XYZ file of C-alpha atoms in Angstrom:
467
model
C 8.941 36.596 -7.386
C 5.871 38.272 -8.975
C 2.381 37.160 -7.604
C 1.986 36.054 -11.842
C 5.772 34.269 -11.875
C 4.881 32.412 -8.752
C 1.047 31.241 -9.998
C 3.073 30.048 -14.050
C 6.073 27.967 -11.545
C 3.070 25.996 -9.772
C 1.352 25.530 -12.695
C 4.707 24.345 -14.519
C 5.471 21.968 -11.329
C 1.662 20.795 -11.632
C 2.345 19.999 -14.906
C 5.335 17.635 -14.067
C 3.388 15.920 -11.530
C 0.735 15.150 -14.268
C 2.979 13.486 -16.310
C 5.066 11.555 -13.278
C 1.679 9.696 -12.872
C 1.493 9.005 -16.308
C 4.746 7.648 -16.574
C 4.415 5.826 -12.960
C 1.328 3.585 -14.915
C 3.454 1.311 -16.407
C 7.214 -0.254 -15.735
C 8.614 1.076 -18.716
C 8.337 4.579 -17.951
C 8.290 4.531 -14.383
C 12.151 5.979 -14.013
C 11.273 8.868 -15.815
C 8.337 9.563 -14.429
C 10.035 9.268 -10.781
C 12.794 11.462 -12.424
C 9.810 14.214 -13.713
C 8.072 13.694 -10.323
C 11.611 14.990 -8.320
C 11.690 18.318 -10.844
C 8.446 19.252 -10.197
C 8.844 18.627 -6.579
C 12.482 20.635 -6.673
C 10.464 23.259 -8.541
C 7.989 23.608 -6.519
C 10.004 23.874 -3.339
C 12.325 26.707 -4.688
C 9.047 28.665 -5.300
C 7.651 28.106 -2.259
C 10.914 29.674 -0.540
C 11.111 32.333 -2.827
C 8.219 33.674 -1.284
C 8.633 33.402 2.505
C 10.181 36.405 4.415
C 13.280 36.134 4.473
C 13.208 36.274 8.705
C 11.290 32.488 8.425
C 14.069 31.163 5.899
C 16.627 30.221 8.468
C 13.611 28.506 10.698
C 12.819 27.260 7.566
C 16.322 25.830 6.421
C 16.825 23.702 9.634
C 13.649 22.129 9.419
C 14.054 20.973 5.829
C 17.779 20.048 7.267
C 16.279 18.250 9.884
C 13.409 16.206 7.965
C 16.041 15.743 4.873
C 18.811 14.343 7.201
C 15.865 11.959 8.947
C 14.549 11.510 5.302
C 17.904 9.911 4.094
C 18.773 7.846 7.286
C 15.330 5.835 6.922
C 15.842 5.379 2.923
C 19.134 3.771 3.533
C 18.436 2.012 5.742
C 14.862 0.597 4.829
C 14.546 -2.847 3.022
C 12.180 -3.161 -0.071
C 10.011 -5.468 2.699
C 9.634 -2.539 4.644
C 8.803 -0.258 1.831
C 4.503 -0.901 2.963
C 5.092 0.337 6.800
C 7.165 3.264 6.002
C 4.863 4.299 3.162
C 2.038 3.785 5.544
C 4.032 6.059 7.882
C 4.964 8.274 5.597
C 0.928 8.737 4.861
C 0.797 9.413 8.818
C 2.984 12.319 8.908
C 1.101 14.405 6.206
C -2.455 13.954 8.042
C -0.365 15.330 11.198
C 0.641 18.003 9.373
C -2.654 19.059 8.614
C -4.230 19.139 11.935
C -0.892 20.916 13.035
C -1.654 23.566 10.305
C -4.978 23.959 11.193
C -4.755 24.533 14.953
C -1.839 27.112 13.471
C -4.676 28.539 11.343
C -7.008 28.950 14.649
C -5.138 30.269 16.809
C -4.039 32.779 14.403
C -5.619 33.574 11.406
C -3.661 36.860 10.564
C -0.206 34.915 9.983
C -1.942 33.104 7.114
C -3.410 36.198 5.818
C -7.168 34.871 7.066
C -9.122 38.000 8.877
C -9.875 37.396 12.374
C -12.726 36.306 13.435
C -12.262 33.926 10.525
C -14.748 33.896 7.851
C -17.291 30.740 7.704
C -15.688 29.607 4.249
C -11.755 29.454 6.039
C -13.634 27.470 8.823
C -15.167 24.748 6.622
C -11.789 24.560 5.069
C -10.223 24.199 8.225
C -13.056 21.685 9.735
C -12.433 19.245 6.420
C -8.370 19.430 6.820
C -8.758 19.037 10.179
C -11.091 15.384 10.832
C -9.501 14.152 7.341
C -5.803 14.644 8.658
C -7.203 13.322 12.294
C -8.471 10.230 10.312
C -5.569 9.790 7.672
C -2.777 9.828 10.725
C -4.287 7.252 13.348
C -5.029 4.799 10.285
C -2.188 4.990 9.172
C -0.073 4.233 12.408
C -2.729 1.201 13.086
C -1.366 0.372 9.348
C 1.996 0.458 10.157
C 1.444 -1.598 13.325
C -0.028 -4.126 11.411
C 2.108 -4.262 8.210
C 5.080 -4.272 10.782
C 3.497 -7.184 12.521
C 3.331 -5.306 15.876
C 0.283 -7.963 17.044
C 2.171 -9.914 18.525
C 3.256 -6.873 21.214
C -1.059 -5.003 20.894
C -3.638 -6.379 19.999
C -5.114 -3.037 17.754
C -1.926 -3.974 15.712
C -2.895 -7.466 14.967
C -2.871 -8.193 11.412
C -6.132 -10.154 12.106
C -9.734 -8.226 11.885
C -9.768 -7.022 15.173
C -13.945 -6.672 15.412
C -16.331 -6.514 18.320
C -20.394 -6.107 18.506
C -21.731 -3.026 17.023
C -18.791 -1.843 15.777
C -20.044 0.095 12.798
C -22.889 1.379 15.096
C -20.274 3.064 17.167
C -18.464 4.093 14.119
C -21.524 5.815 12.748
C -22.668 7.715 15.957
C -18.566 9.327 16.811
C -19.072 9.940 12.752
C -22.002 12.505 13.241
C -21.037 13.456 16.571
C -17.682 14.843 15.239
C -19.334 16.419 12.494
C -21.765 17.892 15.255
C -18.916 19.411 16.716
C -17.626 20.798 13.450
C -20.682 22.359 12.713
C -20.635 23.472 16.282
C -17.071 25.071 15.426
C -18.437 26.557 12.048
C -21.171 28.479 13.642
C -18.698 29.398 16.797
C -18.755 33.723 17.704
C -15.062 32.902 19.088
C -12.327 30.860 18.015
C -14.598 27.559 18.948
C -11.588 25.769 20.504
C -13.787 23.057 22.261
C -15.448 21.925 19.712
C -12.370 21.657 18.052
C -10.657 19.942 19.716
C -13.529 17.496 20.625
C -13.793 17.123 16.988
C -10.029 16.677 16.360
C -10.245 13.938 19.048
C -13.072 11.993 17.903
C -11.715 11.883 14.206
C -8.200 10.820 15.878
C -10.342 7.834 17.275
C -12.517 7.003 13.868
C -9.181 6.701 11.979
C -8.281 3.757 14.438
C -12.029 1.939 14.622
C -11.536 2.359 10.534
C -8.458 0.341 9.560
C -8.408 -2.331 13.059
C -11.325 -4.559 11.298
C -9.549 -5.068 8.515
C -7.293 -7.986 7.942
C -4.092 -8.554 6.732
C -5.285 -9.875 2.911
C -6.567 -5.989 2.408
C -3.791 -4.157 3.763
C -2.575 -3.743 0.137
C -6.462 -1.552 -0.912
C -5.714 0.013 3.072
C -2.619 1.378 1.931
C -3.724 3.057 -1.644
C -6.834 4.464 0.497
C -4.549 5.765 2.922
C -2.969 7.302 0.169
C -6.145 8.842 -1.344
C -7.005 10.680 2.415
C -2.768 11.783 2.873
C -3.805 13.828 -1.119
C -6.856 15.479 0.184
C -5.732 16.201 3.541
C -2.701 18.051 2.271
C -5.116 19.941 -0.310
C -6.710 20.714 2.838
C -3.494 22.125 4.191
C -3.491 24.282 0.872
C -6.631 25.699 1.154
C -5.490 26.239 4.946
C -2.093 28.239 3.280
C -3.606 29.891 0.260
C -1.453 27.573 -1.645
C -2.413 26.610 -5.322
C 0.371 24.012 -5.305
C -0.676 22.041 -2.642
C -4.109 21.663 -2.952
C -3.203 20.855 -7.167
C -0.476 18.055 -5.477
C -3.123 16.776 -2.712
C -5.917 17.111 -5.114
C -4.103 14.926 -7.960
C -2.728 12.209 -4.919
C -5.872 12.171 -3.537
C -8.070 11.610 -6.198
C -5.308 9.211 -8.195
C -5.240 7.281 -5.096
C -8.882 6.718 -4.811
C -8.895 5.388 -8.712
C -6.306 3.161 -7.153
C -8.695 2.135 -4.453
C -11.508 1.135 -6.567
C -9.558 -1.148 -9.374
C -7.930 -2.782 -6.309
C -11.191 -3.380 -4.727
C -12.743 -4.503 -8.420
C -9.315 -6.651 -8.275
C -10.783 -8.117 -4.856
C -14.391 -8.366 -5.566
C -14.756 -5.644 -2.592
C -16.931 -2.887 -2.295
C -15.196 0.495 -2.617
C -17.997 2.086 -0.299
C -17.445 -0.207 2.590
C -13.428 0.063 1.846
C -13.981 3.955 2.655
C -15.993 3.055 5.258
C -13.724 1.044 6.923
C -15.875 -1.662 7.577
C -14.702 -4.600 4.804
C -12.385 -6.264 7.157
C -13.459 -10.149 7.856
C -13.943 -11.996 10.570
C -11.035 -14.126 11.324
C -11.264 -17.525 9.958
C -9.441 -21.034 11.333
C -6.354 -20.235 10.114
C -4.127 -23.550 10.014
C -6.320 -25.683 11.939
C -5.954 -29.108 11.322
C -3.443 -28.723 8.930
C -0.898 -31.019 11.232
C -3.354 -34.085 10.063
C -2.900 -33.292 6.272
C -0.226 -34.585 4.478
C 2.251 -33.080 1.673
C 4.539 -34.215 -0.580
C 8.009 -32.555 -0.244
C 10.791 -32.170 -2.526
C 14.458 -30.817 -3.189
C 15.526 -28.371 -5.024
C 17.121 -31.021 -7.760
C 13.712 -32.409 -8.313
C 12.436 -28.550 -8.611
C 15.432 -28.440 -11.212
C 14.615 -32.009 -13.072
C 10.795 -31.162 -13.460
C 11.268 -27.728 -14.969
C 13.758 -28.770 -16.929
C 11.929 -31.238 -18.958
C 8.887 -28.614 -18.918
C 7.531 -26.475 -21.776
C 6.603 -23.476 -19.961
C 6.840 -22.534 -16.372
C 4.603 -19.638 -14.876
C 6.703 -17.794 -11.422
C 4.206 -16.675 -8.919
C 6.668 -14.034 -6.813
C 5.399 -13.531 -3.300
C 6.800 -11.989 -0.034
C 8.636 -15.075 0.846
C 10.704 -14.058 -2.593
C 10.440 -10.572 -1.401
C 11.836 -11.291 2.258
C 14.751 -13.269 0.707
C 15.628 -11.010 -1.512
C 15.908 -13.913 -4.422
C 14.860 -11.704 -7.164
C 17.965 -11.798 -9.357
C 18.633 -15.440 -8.593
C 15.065 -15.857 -10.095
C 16.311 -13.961 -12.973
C 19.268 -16.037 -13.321
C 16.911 -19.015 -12.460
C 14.825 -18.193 -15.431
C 17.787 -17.475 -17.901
C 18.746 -21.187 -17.709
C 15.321 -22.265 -18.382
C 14.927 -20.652 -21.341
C 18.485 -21.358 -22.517
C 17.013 -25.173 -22.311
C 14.238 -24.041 -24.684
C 11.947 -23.300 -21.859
C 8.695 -20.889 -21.861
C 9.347 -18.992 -18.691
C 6.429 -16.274 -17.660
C 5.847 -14.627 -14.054
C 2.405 -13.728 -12.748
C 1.794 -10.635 -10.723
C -1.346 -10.377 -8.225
C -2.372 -6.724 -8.346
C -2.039 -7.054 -3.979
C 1.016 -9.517 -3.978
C 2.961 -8.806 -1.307
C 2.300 -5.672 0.980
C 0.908 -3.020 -1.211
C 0.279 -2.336 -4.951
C 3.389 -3.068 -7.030
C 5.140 -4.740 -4.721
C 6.206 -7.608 -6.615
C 6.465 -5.487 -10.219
C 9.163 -3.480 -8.110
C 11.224 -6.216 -7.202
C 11.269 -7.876 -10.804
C 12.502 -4.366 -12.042
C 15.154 -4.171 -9.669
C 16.601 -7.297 -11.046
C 15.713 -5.645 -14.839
C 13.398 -8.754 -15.405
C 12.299 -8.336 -19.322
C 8.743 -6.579 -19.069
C 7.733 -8.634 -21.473
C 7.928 -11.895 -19.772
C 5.846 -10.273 -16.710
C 1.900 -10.477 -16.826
C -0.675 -9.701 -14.649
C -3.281 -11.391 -13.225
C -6.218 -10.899 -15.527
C -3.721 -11.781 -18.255
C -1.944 -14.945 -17.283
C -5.140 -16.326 -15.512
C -5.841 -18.301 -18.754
C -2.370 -19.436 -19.281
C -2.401 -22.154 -15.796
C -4.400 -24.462 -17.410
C -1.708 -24.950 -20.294
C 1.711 -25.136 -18.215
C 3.620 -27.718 -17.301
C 4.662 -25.901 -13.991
C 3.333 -23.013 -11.510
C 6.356 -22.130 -9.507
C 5.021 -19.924 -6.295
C 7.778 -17.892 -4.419
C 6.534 -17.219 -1.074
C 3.031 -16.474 -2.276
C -0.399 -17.725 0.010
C -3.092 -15.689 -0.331
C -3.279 -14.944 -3.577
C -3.249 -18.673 -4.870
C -5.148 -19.849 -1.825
C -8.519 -21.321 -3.424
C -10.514 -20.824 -0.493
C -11.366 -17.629 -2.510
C -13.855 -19.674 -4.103
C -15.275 -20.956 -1.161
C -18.367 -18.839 0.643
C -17.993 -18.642 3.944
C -14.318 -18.076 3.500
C -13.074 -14.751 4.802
C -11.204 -14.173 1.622
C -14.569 -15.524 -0.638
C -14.557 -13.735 -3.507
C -10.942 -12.389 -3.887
C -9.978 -12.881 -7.524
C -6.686 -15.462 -6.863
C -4.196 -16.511 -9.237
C -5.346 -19.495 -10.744
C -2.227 -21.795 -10.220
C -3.818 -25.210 -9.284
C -4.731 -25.322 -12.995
C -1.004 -25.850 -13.808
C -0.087 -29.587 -14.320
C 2.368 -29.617 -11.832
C 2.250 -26.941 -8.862
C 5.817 -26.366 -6.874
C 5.202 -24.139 -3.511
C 8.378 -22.710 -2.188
C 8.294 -21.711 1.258
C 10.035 -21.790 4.778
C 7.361 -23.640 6.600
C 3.431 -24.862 6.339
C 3.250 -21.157 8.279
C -0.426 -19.633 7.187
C -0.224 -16.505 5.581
C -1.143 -12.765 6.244
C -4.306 -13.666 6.351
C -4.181 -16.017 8.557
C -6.305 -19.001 6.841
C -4.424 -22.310 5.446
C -4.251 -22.948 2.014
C -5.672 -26.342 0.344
C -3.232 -26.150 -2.791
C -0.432 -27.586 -0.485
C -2.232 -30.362 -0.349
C -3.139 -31.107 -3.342
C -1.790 -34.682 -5.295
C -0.163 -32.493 -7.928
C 1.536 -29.968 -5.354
C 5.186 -30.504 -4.363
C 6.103 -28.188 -1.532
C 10.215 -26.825 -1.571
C 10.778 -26.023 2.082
C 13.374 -23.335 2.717
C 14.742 -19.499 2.151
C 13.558 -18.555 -1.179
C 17.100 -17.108 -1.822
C 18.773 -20.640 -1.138
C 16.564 -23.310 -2.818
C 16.163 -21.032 -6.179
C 20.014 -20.552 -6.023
C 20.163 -24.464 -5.465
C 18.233 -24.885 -8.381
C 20.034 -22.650 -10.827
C 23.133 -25.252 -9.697
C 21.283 -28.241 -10.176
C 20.216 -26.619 -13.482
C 23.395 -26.405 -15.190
């Protein structure tokens, strides 16, 4: 392909991903914009190898063999509660990639077309890729760790703010001491491989003290950051290649994950600046201490099934109980029956229920939920104080209303405002705190009967004891 053939194909593939993230912003287009996403990913990649000598395409065929075959395994075999870790891994793999690149790029310029010595503007390019990639893949396996609840086994993993004394102090000085070093490498005669690799070492080391202080209740805003920093560290890798494509891809993931970022954090009542910081993370409150002296009132799924039978409207709060259990289409089926009784059924989606954005909007479109009867929070918030019954599914955190009390490490967090609901019904396997570790006073509330059990098996119960 021409030099102008390959330059209209990128900009035709740019244009595709353009329109998959407009389709991705809402659940009625999101299958075509997927769909749009994959043909300007396919087209893309055909141009890409159209252009490599052909002696690189057989190196080149293995790999994608190789990654493609991995690729699939890990898709079929991943469950939708997974889908946060692996994304977070996912993120991992393309800052590795960039620091791979860029050592590539050092040691020899020539194969990426760069003069040697390299000029000071392919350095800077380089020195950006590099510490962002650094940062982006130890973040993101410290986000894995604690999404896949790998605290139990180290504590860096712990989905608890892991925080010490002067953290951000020693944050701040590795911060201008790697950029020390990449200034150092900038203004290097040579190649400048020490302060390279000192560099690429110290940024390996900020992306862990970044994401280990915060807790599990803003994992959701760590993994949309993550997200932002995988976008600009592959538009480093373009700059790196001479590759419009990637840095248009990274530029558009990057900066569409960093809009992401900030409505989460306005979603949270968190400061975007000290999300990109790193340094928003909590300190660990009691968690469930004391809650063995409270008392609850419990309930079967028959009297879930006679009190939302004889209700007007009923609000679902999906959580990742619902997720874990996989209950989504007996919540469907669930919710058919109420409304066949003449019932007002509604579910309420928390912009960070679950493990990261969308979770729950996912699940309800895998069972083909109406998108009409699905609201989120800033929408339905208004609508508690009027139903006869909040049904939560798994959910803590997000209707915990210790959000509203300072001093509370999740003070401040916009919740879902179920204890307005006349009657509250709590589904879940145990009095178990939740990812973020704190109890929750709606269990105990007069009007709050808790359903203990799989949230597959009691909503399944209840669609019996509903006919």
């Amino acid at each position: 392909m021409s030099a102008n053939q390959v330059a209209l194909a990128y900009l035709v593939a740019s244009v595709f991903f353009i329109l998959a993230l407009k389709g991705l912003s809402s659940p009625e287009t999101a299958r075509r914009g997927n769909l749009l996403g994959m043909i300007g990913m396919a087209l893309a990649l055909v141009t890409t190898i159209s252009i490599i000598a052909a002696g690189g395409l057989v190196l080149i065929f293995v790999a994608m063999l190789a990654g493609g075959t991995i690729g699939a395994i890990v898709a079929r075999r991943v469950q939708m509660t997974q889908m946060p870790e692996t994304v977070a891994a996912m993120h991992s793999l393309v800052g590795m990639a960039a620091v791979l690149i860029a050592v590539a790029a050092v040691n020899n310029p020539a194969a990426f077309g760069v003069p040697d010595p390299m000029p000071a503007g392919n350095r800077l390019e380089l020195f950006i890729g590099t510490f962002v990639g650094a940062i982006t893949f130890s973040g993101s396996v410290i986000a894995f760790g604690k999404l896949a609840g790998l605290g139990r086994h180290f504590r860096l993993f712990s989905s608890a703010p892991v925080v010490f004394k002067g953290q951000h102090w020693l944050n701040l000085v590795l911060a201008l001491v790697m950029i020390g070093f990449g200034v150092a490498f900038f203004l290097a005669p040579d190649k400048g491989w020490t302060p390279f690799w000192t560099m690429t070492a110290i940024a390996f080391v900020l992306g862990v003290l970044i994401i280990i202080p915060i807790g599990g209740a803003d994992m959701p805003v760590v993994i949309s950051m993550l997200n932002s920093y995988s976008g600009w560290a592959a538009a480093g890798i373009g700059f790196s290649l001479n590759n419009s494509m990637l840095i248009i891809a990274g530029s558009l993931v990057g900066s569409s994950g960093a809009i992401l970022s900030y409505i989460m954090c306005k979603a949270m009542n968190r400061s975007f600046i000290s999300v990109i910081l790193g340094g928003f993370g909590a300190a660990e409150g009691a968690a469930a201490a004391g809650a063995g002296q409270k008392t609850v009132r419990s309930g079967s799924a028959d009297d879930a099934a006679f009190i939302m039978s004889n209700a007007e409207s009923v609000i679902i709060v999906p959580g990742y109980g619902l997720a874990v259990a996989r209950a989504q289409h007996a919540v469907k089926e669930m919710a058919q029956k109420l409304a066949a009784k003449g019932v007002s059924v509604r579910y309420a989606i928390h912009p960070v229920a679950g493990r990261m954005p969308g979770h729950m909007n996912v699940l309800l479109a895998e069972a083909e939920v109406p998108y009409d009867q699905v609201f989120e929070m800033e929408d339905i918030n208004g609508e508690f104080g009027t139903a006869d019954v909040a049904l939560v599914l798994g959910a803590n955190d997000v209707v915990n209303p210790l959000a509203h009390e300072k001093g509370s490490p999740i003070y401040g967090m916009p919740i879902l405002e179920v204890a307005k609901a006349r009657t509250v019904m709590v589904n879940k396997r145990s009095m178990a705190s939740g990812y973020a570790g704190l109890d929750n006073p709606l269990f105990y509330m007069d009007k709050t009967m808790m359903v203990f059990g799989d949230a597959k098996k009691v909503v399944e119960e209840i669609v019996k004891a509903l006919d």
